[in-house]
Amino acid sequence: MDLTRTEVTDAAVRKDRRGSAARFGLLALPVAFFAAFFAYPVAAIVARGLKVDGVWRFGRIGEVLAQSDVRHVLWFTTWQALVSTALTLVIALPGAYVFARFEFRGKQVLRAIVTVPFVLPTVVVGTAFLALVGRGGLLDQLWGVRLDTTVWAILLAHVFFNYAVVVRTVGGLWAQLDPRQEEAARMLGASPTKAWRQVTLPALAPAVAAAALMVFLFTFTSFGVVQILGGPTFSTLEVEIYRQTSEIFDLSTAAVLTLIQFVAVGAILALHAWTVRRRETALRLVDASVTARRPRGAGQWALLGGVLLTVVVLLLLPLAVLVQRSLDAPGFGYYRALTRADGGIFLVAPIEAIGNSLGYALAATVIAVVIGGLAAVALTRRDAGRFVRGFDALLMLPLGVSAVTVGFGFLITLDEPPLDLRSSWILVPLAQALVGVPFVVRTMLPVLRAVDVRLREAASVLGASPWRVWREVDLPMVRRALLIAAGFAFAVSLGEFGATVFIARPDNPTLPVAVARLLGRPGELNYGQAMALSTILMAVCAVALLVLERLRTADRTGEF
């Protein structure tokens, strides 16, 4: 039966309304979450710093920017972040290719090892590199070379910390790109370099941009690494905010620096979102298990050997230093000391931080996957409006805003009904989930946007509900990315320190907080216990990541 023009128009209107309702329904929970646990605490802490007797002092911004030491901090923060990002991409992209395209013995174990440095507390990373490149360190003992007084120590530590971001973010998409597209270009006469540059690189651009963005944000807001390796010479905005808040107690200056960091990160995210939207195209994805193969030829074996050498020198050597320092005491003395409460900085035995961290990280992962998954699905809808696209950039702001500000904001805002959470255990997972959500969104978006929209439309035409379309079309394609996102959220939750140090209760410390407290106390025993806890954290992360790798492998083969 033919439909009248009015009936067709009414059907289109109803479809648009259902699409709008679905879109805003998906965003309702993420928007509420970020409004309550990010925007409100940050706005409150900034207002407290810039308001005096109820009057806003915006002139304070110009006063702070006029200070030469502040301008120097701004310049160094930006410069070192750009150089750190470039170095990380250059060193890590070959690793992303190897993990995506090569199949070799021990690949799962090596993938887990590569990710472990990323979850270490930044204070531990700084200490490990100080042991390598500082006075009396390994380089000093072998060749008389010291790098602790130069910026190179900071740059190398940032590459160590962020190597996994590029490998897993870019490699996750690279493994699912159909290699036949590049092979077709080769058959048409293109050189290997030209085929890669014109076919593969444009397809990888969204993932590379996302990885570069995350690396830049982490290095732009670097705290523990610069605090230890930078000394009095080098200071980032994050270090300066902490110093103004905790040491000088100048909340006004700290608020201005927080605003500067907030605006800078917002501009970067807006530019990134615009660039990614211009480059994104429909990708042809295949099962990752059919793209990986054993290396062929001397060149590919040399590439694999070079990546393995990079992992050993850049990643394993600092980790080996931590393990060696934790075993300095005879009879595992530092580990045995962790089972005793000293009644000082810990109300419980430091070993209990392991269970606390695992429980908090699991809860934070669930929160991050739910919030980030809903947001990612909403952002991939074709009817997404300007507000939704803007929310894409806002989701990344927790990575660029001072964790010190967020943690302090939790303390002064979530202290009265209906959000009186000061005595609740959920406060720590909420803070950790804020950092995990951007990883979930950034990991899932490139794959979700690569799903051919015609598959969804065909399922809808056949009468499938939106939920069934998601379950039957999207979920099989993004299941692998979802597992990677969950692993990232779990990893960053285990290592989160900046906000947790303000809100973790003395009787329920996390591993990073316990390590930082031990490092802050003088004495060989405290230092050794910090190294022992760091080694335990590495082991816990390695086991968790190996389990994740097994799940991903089982998902590809259909065996559980």
XYZ file of C-alpha atoms in Angstrom, residues 181-186 188-202:
21
model
C 44.140 -2.747 0.996
C 47.845 -2.001 1.265
C 48.695 -5.103 -0.778
C 46.389 -3.850 -3.542
C 48.270 -0.558 -3.663
C 51.550 -2.501 -3.933
C 49.300 -1.217 -8.631
C 52.948 -0.183 -8.500
C 53.223 1.734 -5.210
C 56.392 1.283 -3.195
C 56.049 -0.148 0.350
C 56.630 3.314 1.825
C 54.150 5.010 -0.499
C 51.506 2.316 0.088
C 51.873 2.681 3.842
C 51.782 6.488 3.666
C 48.736 6.712 1.382
C 46.669 3.731 2.573
C 47.530 2.630 6.105
C 48.572 5.927 7.684
C 45.289 7.761 6.856
